[in-house]
Amino acid sequence: MDYNKYFLLDEETVKAYTLERTDYFGDIDVSELSAKEISDGNINHIFRLEAKDKTLIVKQSGAEIRTSGRPLDRKRSLIESEILSIQRELCGEVIPKVFDYNKTISVIIMEDVSDFKSLRLELQKKRTFKGFSEEIAKYLADSLLPTTDLVLDRHKKKELVKEFINIELCDITEDLVLTEPYYNYKNRNIYDEELNDFVEQNLYKNEYLKANISELRNSFMNNAQALLHGDLHSGSIFINDSGIRVFDPEFGFYGPMGYDIGNVIGNLVFPYVVDKVQSKQGSNSDSQFTQWLGRTIEEIFDKTFDNMRGNYDSLVEFPLYKERSFKNKYIKDIESDTLGYAGTEIIRRTIGDSKVIEVTEIEDLNTKNLVWKVLIKIGINLILNRSIYHNGSEVMTDIDSIIDDLIKEETNL
């Protein structure tokens, strides 16, 4: 088979390709290998291969969006492969192992993590996981700080910044996350007409908020601080009782560390708010789950930065950077960025066109609109007050206050 030009694999050709590129399955005939396409998105083709009780994942980047035919830069698969390999060295088995990458046809052969399930879907089932906050906090600290030029040789870091320029996918983030929720120039925001005035006053006409968004947008585009995953929502984290796996870093690039950390925190706020609002209304809630999730959000914020301080002390060697006042400000700035980007993630997933199931699957329209208002207010608060918080407990106290205040306000209407 000719692999010197791009073509799309299918359930037959992927078997011969995999046996040619890796000896993972040993010396077997192609007839002994089964393959099933398990793609669930618009831009990638994913196959699960199995033989002799062993499995692999083969992921190929498409050259266009399936639904629209819009062309896509296949460089994202190279970025994904390289980031997985770098983070595997930094974080160990939390990152799936890459066995092979073919640049010509944009194919990654990687470890199968199907024993782990989507964190988003598990939280929808109100499952709790002991040790999750410790594991994700360690991943964040271990994957981010070592890729900065506080730790890396500055020349090496500049080479990596160049290598991981990700124009097309960063463009998506700059629009969907950091522009359109506040300046709806493409008319892609989606929300119930009863929220028109609320969105208009709180987002589109909120000049102070838009000034703060401009700061976060500018930092995202110009602060090449660390190598990011770039799309670290709860669908990119898989989990079971033994631990977590993190993958799909095709949006990766060099940017502000707080963007990754904020994405994790922001996506955990959705199930927390939904369950909290429903508990206040006396329907379909699980107080034990809500308490665990609120505590988990607190712990992720606190433990990530505790780990980062420890990593800073052990990894940073340049004398100027070891000055305590610089270290404290450096980490404080990341904390502020984290909460700001958590806010932008919450708002964009609420009113933008890439929503999460937590906000779309609420059946009662009044409850849904209330939840959306709460989320928007929480997002605004995190953006505007991102520099005032010292720990996760303070953050969650204000989130709870916003929930309580809006429920009272709606009740009194």
mmCIF file of C-alpha atoms in Angstrom:
data_model
loop_
_atom_site.group_PDB
_atom_site.id
_atom_site.type_symbol
_atom_site.label_atom_id
_atom_site.label_comp_id
_atom_site.label_asym_id
_atom_site.label_seq_id
_atom_site.Cartn_x
_atom_site.Cartn_y
_atom_site.Cartn_z
ATOM 1 C CA MET A 1 0.000 0.000 0.000
ATOM 2 C CA ASP A 2 1.300 3.482 -0.895
ATOM 3 C CA TYR A 3 1.659 5.678 2.191
ATOM 4 C CA ASN A 4 3.511 8.447 0.346
ATOM 5 C CA LYS A 5 0.359 10.455 -0.292
ATOM 6 C CA TYR A 6 -2.638 11.302 1.861
ATOM 7 C CA PHE A 7 -5.741 9.124 1.783
ATOM 8 C CA LEU A 8 -8.391 8.146 4.313
ATOM 9 C CA LEU A 9 -8.113 4.798 6.041
ATOM 10 C CA ASP A 10 -11.154 2.570 6.451
ATOM 11 C CA GLU A 11 -11.896 -0.526 8.528
ATOM 12 C CA GLU A 12 -10.033 -2.737 6.063
ATOM 13 C CA THR A 13 -7.001 -0.662 5.113
ATOM 14 C CA VAL A 14 -6.346 0.345 8.729
ATOM 15 C CA LYS A 15 -5.588 -3.284 9.631
ATOM 16 C CA ALA A 16 -2.821 -3.767 7.083
ATOM 17 C CA TYR A 17 -1.485 -0.311 7.866
ATOM 18 C CA THR A 18 -1.249 -1.012 11.603
ATOM 19 C CA LEU A 19 0.527 -4.351 11.147
ATOM 20 C CA GLU A 20 3.015 -2.698 8.815
ATOM 21 C CA ARG A 21 3.745 0.227 11.158
ATOM 22 C CA THR A 22 3.955 -1.551 14.533
ATOM 23 C CA ASP A 23 4.698 -5.003 15.942
ATOM 24 C CA TYR A 24 2.334 -4.430 18.871
ATOM 25 C CA PHE A 25 0.148 -7.409 17.905
ATOM 26 C CA GLY A 26 3.100 -9.663 17.153
ATOM 27 C CA ASP A 27 3.370 -11.903 14.102
ATOM 28 C CA ILE A 28 -0.269 -12.274 13.048
ATOM 29 C CA ASP A 29 -2.142 -12.309 9.774
ATOM 30 C CA VAL A 30 -4.386 -9.391 8.874
ATOM 31 C CA SER A 31 -7.375 -11.765 9.013
ATOM 32 C CA GLU A 32 -6.793 -12.216 12.754
ATOM 33 C CA LEU A 33 -7.140 -8.491 13.410
ATOM 34 C CA SER A 34 -10.515 -6.785 13.832
ATOM 35 C CA ALA A 35 -11.101 -3.070 13.312
ATOM 36 C CA LYS A 36 -14.075 -0.868 14.097
ATOM 37 C CA GLU A 37 -14.472 2.830 13.414
ATOM 38 C CA ILE A 38 -15.548 4.603 16.617
ATOM 39 C CA SER A 39 -15.390 8.219 15.419
ATOM 40 C CA ASP A 40 -17.915 10.516 17.070
ATOM 41 C CA GLY A 41 -16.813 13.891 15.727
ATOM 42 C CA ASN A 42 -16.548 15.848 12.506
ATOM 43 C CA ILE A 43 -12.804 16.179 11.977
ATOM 44 C CA ASN A 44 -11.087 12.900 12.922
ATOM 45 C CA HIS A 45 -11.408 9.231 11.976
ATOM 46 C CA ILE A 46 -10.797 6.884 14.905
ATOM 47 C CA PHE A 47 -10.490 3.093 14.791
ATOM 48 C CA ARG A 48 -10.219 0.513 17.551
ATOM 49 C CA LEU A 49 -8.196 -2.558 16.604
ATOM 50 C CA GLU A 50 -8.188 -5.838 18.511
ATOM 51 C CA ALA A 51 -6.411 -9.199 18.368
ATOM 52 C CA LYS A 52 -5.247 -11.712 20.975
ATOM 53 C CA ASP A 53 -6.896 -9.724 23.806
ATOM 54 C CA LYS A 54 -4.823 -6.678 22.901
ATOM 55 C CA THR A 55 -6.190 -3.393 21.557
ATOM 56 C CA LEU A 56 -4.902 -0.232 19.906
ATOM 57 C CA ILE A 57 -6.372 3.065 18.765
ATOM 58 C CA VAL A 58 -5.611 4.485 15.320
ATOM 59 C CA LYS A 59 -6.530 8.152 14.895
ATOM 60 C CA GLN A 60 -6.387 9.917 11.545
ATOM 61 C CA SER A 61 -6.922 13.637 11.046
ATOM 62 C CA GLY A 62 -9.356 14.444 8.286
ATOM 63 C CA ALA A 63 -8.497 17.054 5.669
ATOM 64 C CA GLU A 64 -11.930 18.663 5.939
ATOM 65 C CA ILE A 65 -14.919 18.944 8.270
ATOM 66 C CA ARG A 66 -17.291 16.113 7.399
ATOM 67 C CA THR A 67 -20.507 18.101 7.781
ATOM 68 C CA SER A 68 -19.468 21.226 5.882
ATOM 69 C CA GLY A 69 -16.518 20.219 3.696
ATOM 70 C CA ARG A 70 -14.476 23.118 5.088
ATOM 71 C CA PRO A 71 -10.734 22.402 4.626
ATOM 72 C CA LEU A 72 -8.646 21.777 7.753
ATOM 73 C CA ASP A 73 -4.907 21.910 8.347
ATOM 74 C CA ARG A 74 -3.741 18.374 9.161
ATOM 75 C CA LYS A 75 -0.798 19.752 11.131
ATOM 76 C CA ARG A 76 -2.988 19.316 14.208
ATOM 77 C CA SER A 77 -2.226 15.592 14.228
ATOM 78 C CA LEU A 78 1.517 16.266 14.349
ATOM 79 C CA ILE A 79 0.950 18.677 17.229
ATOM 80 C CA GLU A 80 -1.193 16.114 19.037
ATOM 81 C CA SER A 81 1.375 13.356 18.595
ATOM 82 C CA GLU A 82 4.265 15.520 19.767
ATOM 83 C CA ILE A 83 2.411 16.866 22.806
ATOM 84 C CA LEU A 84 1.307 13.385 23.847
ATOM 85 C CA SER A 85 4.927 12.237 23.658
ATOM 86 C CA ILE A 86 6.250 15.237 25.600
ATOM 87 C CA GLN A 87 3.574 14.967 28.277
ATOM 88 C CA ARG A 88 4.079 11.199 28.543
ATOM 89 C CA GLU A 89 7.700 11.903 29.506
ATOM 90 C CA LEU A 90 6.618 14.517 32.039
ATOM 91 C CA CYS A 91 3.514 12.840 33.491
ATOM 92 C CA GLY A 92 3.861 9.103 32.880
ATOM 93 C CA GLU A 93 0.908 6.804 32.295
ATOM 94 C CA VAL A 94 -1.657 9.587 32.742
ATOM 95 C CA ILE A 95 -0.932 10.236 29.053
ATOM 96 C CA PRO A 96 -1.671 7.466 26.491
ATOM 97 C CA LYS A 97 1.446 6.054 24.855
ATOM 98 C CA VAL A 98 2.078 6.881 21.197
ATOM 99 C CA PHE A 99 3.426 3.888 19.256
ATOM 100 C CA ASP A 100 3.739 5.474 15.831
ATOM 101 C CA TYR A 101 3.058 8.660 13.889
ATOM 102 C CA ASN A 102 2.872 9.062 10.115
ATOM 103 C CA LYS A 103 3.045 12.684 9.025
ATOM 104 C CA THR A 104 2.149 11.977 5.385
ATOM 105 C CA ILE A 105 -1.288 10.546 6.122
ATOM 106 C CA SER A 106 -1.683 12.198 9.564
ATOM 107 C CA VAL A 107 -2.137 8.993 11.566
ATOM 108 C CA ILE A 108 -1.356 8.342 15.232
ATOM 109 C CA ILE A 109 -1.237 4.783 16.576
ATOM 110 C CA MET A 110 -1.719 4.986 20.313
ATOM 111 C CA GLU A 111 -2.655 3.173 23.496
ATOM 112 C CA ASP A 112 -6.315 2.259 23.935
ATOM 113 C CA VAL A 113 -7.791 3.821 27.087
ATOM 114 C CA SER A 114 -11.325 2.485 26.709
ATOM 115 C CA ASP A 115 -11.185 1.051 30.239
ATOM 116 C CA PHE A 116 -11.549 4.695 31.260
ATOM 117 C CA LYS A 117 -14.729 6.708 30.669
ATOM 118 C CA SER A 118 -15.399 10.344 29.824
ATOM 119 C CA LEU A 119 -15.284 12.450 32.986
ATOM 120 C CA ARG A 120 -18.137 14.582 31.657
ATOM 121 C CA LEU A 121 -20.414 11.578 31.182
ATOM 122 C CA GLU A 122 -19.442 10.052 34.520
ATOM 123 C CA LEU A 123 -20.292 13.317 36.287
ATOM 124 C CA GLN A 124 -23.632 13.334 34.467
ATOM 125 C CA LYS A 125 -24.269 10.037 36.258
ATOM 126 C CA LYS A 126 -23.263 11.769 39.523
ATOM 127 C CA ARG A 127 -20.360 9.455 40.139
ATOM 128 C CA THR A 128 -17.629 10.516 42.542
ATOM 129 C CA PHE A 129 -13.941 9.594 42.316
ATOM 130 C CA LYS A 130 -11.568 9.483 45.227
ATOM 131 C CA GLY A 131 -8.227 11.044 44.399
ATOM 132 C CA PHE A 132 -9.339 12.847 41.235
ATOM 133 C CA SER A 133 -8.327 16.295 42.471
ATOM 134 C CA GLU A 134 -4.844 15.051 43.396
ATOM 135 C CA GLU A 135 -4.301 13.389 40.026
ATOM 136 C CA ILE A 136 -5.487 16.228 37.813
ATOM 137 C CA ALA A 137 -3.641 18.808 39.933
ATOM 138 C CA LYS A 138 -0.424 16.824 39.616
ATOM 139 C CA TYR A 139 -0.915 16.483 35.866
ATOM 140 C CA LEU A 140 -1.433 20.230 35.477
ATOM 141 C CA ALA A 141 1.631 21.197 37.502
ATOM 142 C CA ASP A 142 3.849 18.514 35.968
ATOM 143 C CA SER A 143 2.848 19.198 32.353
ATOM 144 C CA LEU A 144 2.980 22.992 32.405
ATOM 145 C CA LEU A 145 5.830 24.480 34.437
ATOM 146 C CA PRO A 146 8.576 22.233 32.975
ATOM 147 C CA THR A 147 7.808 23.545 29.466
ATOM 148 C CA THR A 148 8.432 27.203 30.403
ATOM 149 C CA ASP A 149 11.758 28.955 29.962
ATOM 150 C CA LEU A 150 12.018 29.178 33.721
ATOM 151 C CA VAL A 151 12.975 25.512 33.427
ATOM 152 C CA LEU A 152 13.848 24.854 29.774
ATOM 153 C CA ASP A 153 16.857 26.284 27.997
ATOM 154 C CA ARG A 154 15.579 29.528 26.492
ATOM 155 C CA HIS A 155 16.731 28.610 22.983
ATOM 156 C CA LYS A 156 15.034 25.208 23.189
ATOM 157 C CA LYS A 157 11.852 26.847 24.409
ATOM 158 C CA LYS A 158 11.813 29.290 21.494
ATOM 159 C CA GLU A 159 12.204 26.375 19.083
ATOM 160 C CA LEU A 160 9.215 24.685 20.719
ATOM 161 C CA VAL A 161 7.129 27.850 20.484
ATOM 162 C CA LYS A 162 7.796 27.850 16.736
ATOM 163 C CA GLU A 163 7.111 24.118 16.398
ATOM 164 C CA PHE A 164 3.740 24.348 18.132
ATOM 165 C CA ILE A 165 2.302 27.354 16.328
ATOM 166 C CA ASN A 166 -1.279 26.183 15.748
ATOM 167 C CA ILE A 167 -2.872 28.901 13.658
ATOM 168 C CA GLU A 168 -6.134 27.252 12.641
ATOM 169 C CA LEU A 169 -7.182 25.792 15.989
ATOM 170 C CA CYS A 170 -6.053 28.845 17.970
ATOM 171 C CA ASP A 171 -8.203 30.875 15.591
ATOM 172 C CA ILE A 172 -11.201 28.786 16.649
ATOM 173 C CA THR A 173 -10.521 29.495 20.333
ATOM 174 C CA GLU A 174 -9.911 33.190 19.744
ATOM 175 C CA ASP A 175 -13.330 33.432 18.099
ATOM 176 C CA LEU A 176 -15.565 30.985 19.971
ATOM 177 C CA VAL A 177 -14.147 31.545 23.461
ATOM 178 C CA LEU A 178 -12.648 35.022 23.540
ATOM 179 C CA THR A 179 -14.682 37.078 21.062
ATOM 180 C CA GLU A 180 -18.157 35.939 20.059
ATOM 181 C CA PRO A 181 -19.769 35.615 23.516
ATOM 182 C CA TYR A 182 -19.184 39.379 23.926
ATOM 183 C CA TYR A 183 -19.129 40.579 20.313
ATOM 184 C CA ASN A 184 -21.527 38.360 18.378
ATOM 185 C CA TYR A 185 -20.263 39.363 14.948
ATOM 186 C CA LYS A 186 -20.949 35.964 13.355
ATOM 187 C CA ASN A 187 -24.397 35.595 14.967
ATOM 188 C CA ARG A 188 -23.585 32.129 16.288
ATOM 189 C CA ASN A 189 -24.610 32.588 19.917
ATOM 190 C CA ILE A 190 -27.639 30.502 20.874
ATOM 191 C CA TYR A 191 -29.961 31.131 23.826
ATOM 192 C CA ASP A 192 -33.665 31.400 24.615
ATOM 193 C CA GLU A 193 -35.278 34.697 23.631
ATOM 194 C CA GLU A 194 -36.280 35.257 27.259
ATOM 195 C CA LEU A 195 -32.576 35.780 27.954
ATOM 196 C CA ASN A 196 -32.152 38.466 25.278
ATOM 197 C CA ASP A 197 -32.146 41.428 27.675
ATOM 198 C CA PHE A 198 -30.022 39.575 30.238
ATOM 199 C CA VAL A 199 -27.358 38.692 27.675
ATOM 200 C CA GLU A 200 -27.482 42.148 26.105
ATOM 201 C CA GLN A 201 -26.926 43.957 29.401
ATOM 202 C CA ASN A 202 -24.514 41.536 31.038
ATOM 203 C CA LEU A 203 -22.350 40.613 28.042
ATOM 204 C CA TYR A 204 -22.790 42.670 24.876
ATOM 205 C CA LYS A 205 -23.099 46.078 26.587
ATOM 206 C CA ASN A 206 -20.834 45.406 29.575
ATOM 207 C CA GLU A 207 -17.900 47.649 28.691
ATOM 208 C CA TYR A 208 -15.885 46.847 31.823
ATOM 209 C CA LEU A 209 -16.260 43.124 31.173
ATOM 210 C CA LYS A 210 -15.203 43.535 27.540
ATOM 211 C CA ALA A 211 -12.076 45.416 28.625
ATOM 212 C CA ASN A 212 -11.165 42.474 30.860
ATOM 213 C CA ILE A 213 -11.926 40.011 28.066
ATOM 214 C CA SER A 214 -9.570 41.992 25.861
ATOM 215 C CA GLU A 215 -6.800 41.484 28.431
ATOM 216 C CA LEU A 216 -7.410 37.725 28.536
ATOM 217 C CA ARG A 217 -7.677 37.498 24.750
ATOM 218 C CA ASN A 218 -4.450 39.436 24.310
ATOM 219 C CA SER A 219 -2.664 37.191 26.805
ATOM 220 C CA PHE A 220 -3.952 34.061 25.069
ATOM 221 C CA MET A 221 -2.602 35.328 21.761
ATOM 222 C CA ASN A 222 0.728 36.745 22.958
ATOM 223 C CA ASN A 223 1.827 35.105 26.224
ATOM 224 C CA ALA A 224 3.782 32.049 25.016
ATOM 225 C CA GLN A 225 4.309 30.857 28.579
ATOM 226 C CA ALA A 226 4.019 27.057 28.490
ATOM 227 C CA LEU A 227 3.040 24.192 26.214
ATOM 228 C CA LEU A 228 -0.716 23.790 26.644
ATOM 229 C CA HIS A 229 -3.161 20.993 25.980
ATOM 230 C CA GLY A 230 -5.379 23.762 24.625
ATOM 231 C CA ASP A 231 -8.809 22.129 24.985
ATOM 232 C CA LEU A 232 -8.801 20.580 28.439
ATOM 233 C CA HIS A 233 -12.525 20.158 29.028
ATOM 234 C CA SER A 234 -14.026 17.214 30.899
ATOM 235 C CA GLY A 235 -14.446 15.262 27.654
ATOM 236 C CA SER A 236 -10.665 15.242 27.200
ATOM 237 C CA ILE A 237 -10.210 13.649 30.631
ATOM 238 C CA PHE A 238 -11.118 9.986 31.021
ATOM 239 C CA ILE A 239 -11.443 8.404 34.430
ATOM 240 C CA ASN A 240 -12.134 5.256 36.420
ATOM 241 C CA ASP A 241 -11.545 4.235 40.019
ATOM 242 C CA SER A 242 -7.863 3.598 39.305
ATOM 243 C CA GLY A 243 -7.027 7.038 37.921
ATOM 244 C CA ILE A 244 -7.245 9.395 34.947
ATOM 245 C CA ARG A 245 -6.077 9.618 31.361
ATOM 246 C CA VAL A 246 -5.682 12.901 29.451
ATOM 247 C CA PHE A 247 -5.610 13.050 25.658
ATOM 248 C CA ASP A 248 -6.781 14.915 22.511
ATOM 249 C CA PRO A 249 -4.304 17.843 22.728
ATOM 250 C CA GLU A 250 -4.755 18.795 19.068
ATOM 251 C CA PHE A 251 -5.496 22.395 20.116
ATOM 252 C CA GLY A 252 -2.104 22.518 21.832
ATOM 253 C CA PHE A 253 0.206 25.526 21.501
ATOM 254 C CA TYR A 254 2.396 27.760 23.644
ATOM 255 C CA GLY A 255 0.126 29.993 25.717
ATOM 256 C CA PRO A 256 -0.771 31.093 29.255
ATOM 257 C CA MET A 257 -0.818 28.244 31.792
ATOM 258 C CA GLY A 258 -4.029 29.509 33.327
ATOM 259 C CA TYR A 259 -5.916 28.599 30.168
ATOM 260 C CA ASP A 260 -5.511 24.854 30.732
ATOM 261 C CA ILE A 261 -6.115 25.044 34.474
ATOM 262 C CA GLY A 262 -9.111 27.326 33.988
ATOM 263 C CA ASN A 263 -10.654 24.968 31.440
ATOM 264 C CA VAL A 264 -10.590 22.118 33.955
ATOM 265 C CA ILE A 265 -12.181 24.224 36.684
ATOM 266 C CA GLY A 266 -14.712 25.882 34.392
ATOM 267 C CA ASN A 267 -16.023 22.581 33.066
ATOM 268 C CA LEU A 268 -16.533 21.246 36.593
ATOM 269 C CA VAL A 269 -18.667 24.265 37.448
ATOM 270 C CA PHE A 270 -21.385 23.134 35.001
ATOM 271 C CA PRO A 271 -22.514 19.957 36.806
ATOM 272 C CA TYR A 272 -22.035 21.695 40.147
ATOM 273 C CA VAL A 273 -24.361 24.568 39.268
ATOM 274 C CA VAL A 274 -26.977 22.331 37.647
ATOM 275 C CA ASP A 275 -27.180 20.037 40.663
ATOM 276 C CA LYS A 276 -27.037 22.919 43.138
ATOM 277 C CA VAL A 277 -29.881 24.796 41.448
ATOM 278 C CA GLN A 278 -31.974 21.642 41.236
ATOM 279 C CA SER A 279 -31.312 20.913 44.910
ATOM 280 C CA LYS A 280 -32.499 24.407 45.842
ATOM 281 C CA GLN A 281 -35.632 23.729 43.824
ATOM 282 C CA GLY A 282 -36.066 20.350 45.482
ATOM 283 C CA SER A 283 -35.815 18.220 42.349
ATOM 284 C CA ASN A 284 -33.438 15.656 40.885
ATOM 285 C CA SER A 285 -30.446 16.514 43.058
ATOM 286 C CA ASP A 286 -27.766 14.641 44.952
ATOM 287 C CA SER A 287 -26.349 16.659 47.834
ATOM 288 C CA GLN A 288 -23.541 14.153 48.438
ATOM 289 C CA PHE A 289 -22.406 14.499 44.822
ATOM 290 C CA THR A 290 -22.646 18.295 44.959
ATOM 291 C CA GLN A 291 -20.608 18.449 48.161
ATOM 292 C CA TRP A 292 -17.932 16.216 46.662
ATOM 293 C CA LEU A 293 -17.797 18.238 43.444
ATOM 294 C CA GLY A 294 -17.597 21.581 45.234
ATOM 295 C CA ARG A 295 -14.791 20.264 47.418
ATOM 296 C CA THR A 296 -13.063 18.863 44.328
ATOM 297 C CA ILE A 297 -13.093 22.243 42.562
ATOM 298 C CA GLU A 298 -11.581 23.857 45.664
ATOM 299 C CA GLU A 299 -8.911 21.175 45.909
ATOM 300 C CA ILE A 300 -7.943 21.330 42.239
ATOM 301 C CA PHE A 301 -7.269 25.050 42.526
ATOM 302 C CA ASP A 302 -5.329 24.718 45.779
ATOM 303 C CA LYS A 303 -3.398 21.545 44.958
ATOM 304 C CA THR A 304 -2.419 22.617 41.455
ATOM 305 C CA PHE A 305 -0.661 25.671 42.811
ATOM 306 C CA ASP A 306 0.771 23.832 45.808
ATOM 307 C CA ASN A 307 2.305 21.360 43.348
ATOM 308 C CA MET A 308 3.474 24.170 41.113
ATOM 309 C CA ARG A 309 5.246 25.891 43.996
ATOM 310 C CA GLY A 310 6.986 22.632 44.840
ATOM 311 C CA ASN A 311 7.970 22.080 41.212
ATOM 312 C CA TYR A 312 9.184 25.658 41.003
ATOM 313 C CA ASP A 313 11.534 25.161 43.957
ATOM 314 C CA SER A 314 12.934 21.910 42.582
ATOM 315 C CA LEU A 315 13.151 22.761 38.866
ATOM 316 C CA VAL A 316 13.918 26.478 38.530
ATOM 317 C CA GLU A 317 17.659 27.139 38.741
ATOM 318 C CA PHE A 318 18.265 30.571 37.206
ATOM 319 C CA PRO A 319 19.181 32.861 40.164
ATOM 320 C CA LEU A 320 16.965 35.795 39.187
ATOM 321 C CA TYR A 321 13.929 33.540 38.938
ATOM 322 C CA LYS A 322 14.593 32.083 42.366
ATOM 323 C CA GLU A 323 13.859 35.420 44.052
ATOM 324 C CA ARG A 324 10.870 34.815 46.307
ATOM 325 C CA SER A 325 8.955 37.953 45.324
ATOM 326 C CA PHE A 326 9.220 37.049 41.622
ATOM 327 C CA LYS A 327 8.092 33.476 42.263
ATOM 328 C CA ASN A 328 5.096 34.641 44.304
ATOM 329 C CA LYS A 329 3.975 37.130 41.641
ATOM 330 C CA TYR A 330 4.553 34.630 38.835
ATOM 331 C CA ILE A 331 2.293 32.054 40.449
ATOM 332 C CA LYS A 332 -0.260 34.643 41.557
ATOM 333 C CA ASP A 333 -0.574 35.800 37.940
ATOM 334 C CA ILE A 334 -1.251 32.204 36.862
ATOM 335 C CA GLU A 335 -3.908 31.890 39.569
ATOM 336 C CA SER A 336 -5.591 35.043 38.253
ATOM 337 C CA ASP A 337 -5.403 33.821 34.663
ATOM 338 C CA THR A 338 -6.864 30.490 35.756
ATOM 339 C CA LEU A 339 -10.008 32.074 37.158
ATOM 340 C CA GLY A 340 -10.350 34.472 34.242
ATOM 341 C CA TYR A 341 -10.178 31.679 31.693
ATOM 342 C CA ALA A 342 -12.499 29.523 33.803
ATOM 343 C CA GLY A 343 -14.968 32.379 33.437
ATOM 344 C CA THR A 344 -14.569 32.614 29.665
ATOM 345 C CA GLU A 345 -15.033 28.844 29.333
ATOM 346 C CA ILE A 346 -18.219 28.926 31.422
ATOM 347 C CA ILE A 347 -19.738 31.768 29.410
ATOM 348 C CA ARG A 348 -18.844 30.417 25.976
ATOM 349 C CA ARG A 349 -20.164 26.917 26.745
ATOM 350 C CA THR A 350 -23.414 28.492 27.968
ATOM 351 C CA ILE A 351 -24.347 30.880 25.156
ATOM 352 C CA GLY A 352 -21.973 29.934 22.336
ATOM 353 C CA ASP A 353 -22.567 27.327 19.651
ATOM 354 C CA SER A 354 -20.329 24.665 21.263
ATOM 355 C CA LYS A 355 -22.419 23.946 24.317
ATOM 356 C CA VAL A 356 -22.022 21.178 26.882
ATOM 357 C CA ILE A 357 -24.678 18.603 27.671
ATOM 358 C CA GLU A 358 -25.009 19.840 31.242
ATOM 359 C CA VAL A 359 -26.678 23.034 30.008
ATOM 360 C CA THR A 360 -28.577 21.620 27.032
ATOM 361 C CA GLU A 361 -30.236 18.593 28.632
ATOM 362 C CA ILE A 362 -32.176 20.460 31.334
ATOM 363 C CA GLU A 363 -35.782 19.704 30.417
ATOM 364 C CA ASP A 364 -37.657 22.474 32.240
ATOM 365 C CA LEU A 365 -37.212 25.760 30.363
ATOM 366 C CA ASN A 366 -37.489 27.959 33.467
ATOM 367 C CA THR A 367 -34.845 25.912 35.266
ATOM 368 C CA LYS A 368 -32.640 25.956 32.177
ATOM 369 C CA ASN A 369 -32.832 29.742 31.854
ATOM 370 C CA LEU A 370 -32.084 30.146 35.554
ATOM 371 C CA VAL A 371 -29.052 27.877 35.293
ATOM 372 C CA TRP A 372 -27.815 29.803 32.258
ATOM 373 C CA LYS A 373 -28.167 33.114 34.116
ATOM 374 C CA VAL A 374 -26.294 31.705 37.100
ATOM 375 C CA LEU A 375 -23.488 30.413 34.890
ATOM 376 C CA ILE A 376 -23.135 33.732 33.073
ATOM 377 C CA LYS A 377 -23.008 35.618 36.380
ATOM 378 C CA ILE A 378 -20.427 33.185 37.765
ATOM 379 C CA GLY A 379 -18.339 33.557 34.615
ATOM 380 C CA ILE A 380 -18.478 37.347 34.815
ATOM 381 C CA ASN A 381 -17.495 37.296 38.489
ATOM 382 C CA LEU A 382 -14.504 35.040 37.852
ATOM 383 C CA ILE A 383 -13.321 37.284 35.022
ATOM 384 C CA LEU A 384 -13.745 40.615 36.802
ATOM 385 C CA ASN A 385 -12.531 39.459 40.217
ATOM 386 C CA ARG A 386 -9.898 36.989 39.079
ATOM 387 C CA SER A 387 -7.121 38.665 41.072
ATOM 388 C CA ILE A 388 -8.798 38.852 44.481
ATOM 389 C CA TYR A 389 -9.004 35.165 45.411
ATOM 390 C CA HIS A 390 -6.433 33.403 47.573
ATOM 391 C CA ASN A 391 -7.777 29.847 47.598
ATOM 392 C CA GLY A 392 -10.437 27.547 46.234
ATOM 393 C CA SER A 393 -12.697 27.959 49.235
ATOM 394 C CA GLU A 394 -13.105 31.678 48.556
ATOM 395 C CA VAL A 395 -13.978 30.933 44.940
ATOM 396 C CA MET A 396 -16.639 28.385 45.867
ATOM 397 C CA THR A 397 -18.114 30.660 48.538
ATOM 398 C CA ASP A 398 -18.774 33.312 45.908
ATOM 399 C CA ILE A 399 -20.126 30.757 43.434
ATOM 400 C CA ASP A 400 -22.601 29.567 46.068
ATOM 401 C CA SER A 401 -23.581 33.170 46.853
ATOM 402 C CA ILE A 402 -24.319 33.888 43.200
ATOM 403 C CA ILE A 403 -26.490 30.765 42.994
ATOM 404 C CA ASP A 404 -28.418 31.732 46.143
ATOM 405 C CA ASP A 405 -28.860 35.367 45.104
ATOM 406 C CA LEU A 406 -30.194 34.564 41.642
ATOM 407 C CA ILE A 407 -32.590 31.929 42.953
ATOM 408 C CA LYS A 408 -33.974 34.449 45.465
ATOM 409 C CA GLU A 409 -34.236 37.081 42.748
ATOM 410 C CA GLU A 410 -36.147 34.720 40.442
ATOM 411 C CA THR A 411 -38.414 33.610 43.287
ATOM 412 C CA ASN A 412 -39.346 37.213 44.100
ATOM 413 C CA LEU A 413 -40.251 38.152 40.528
#
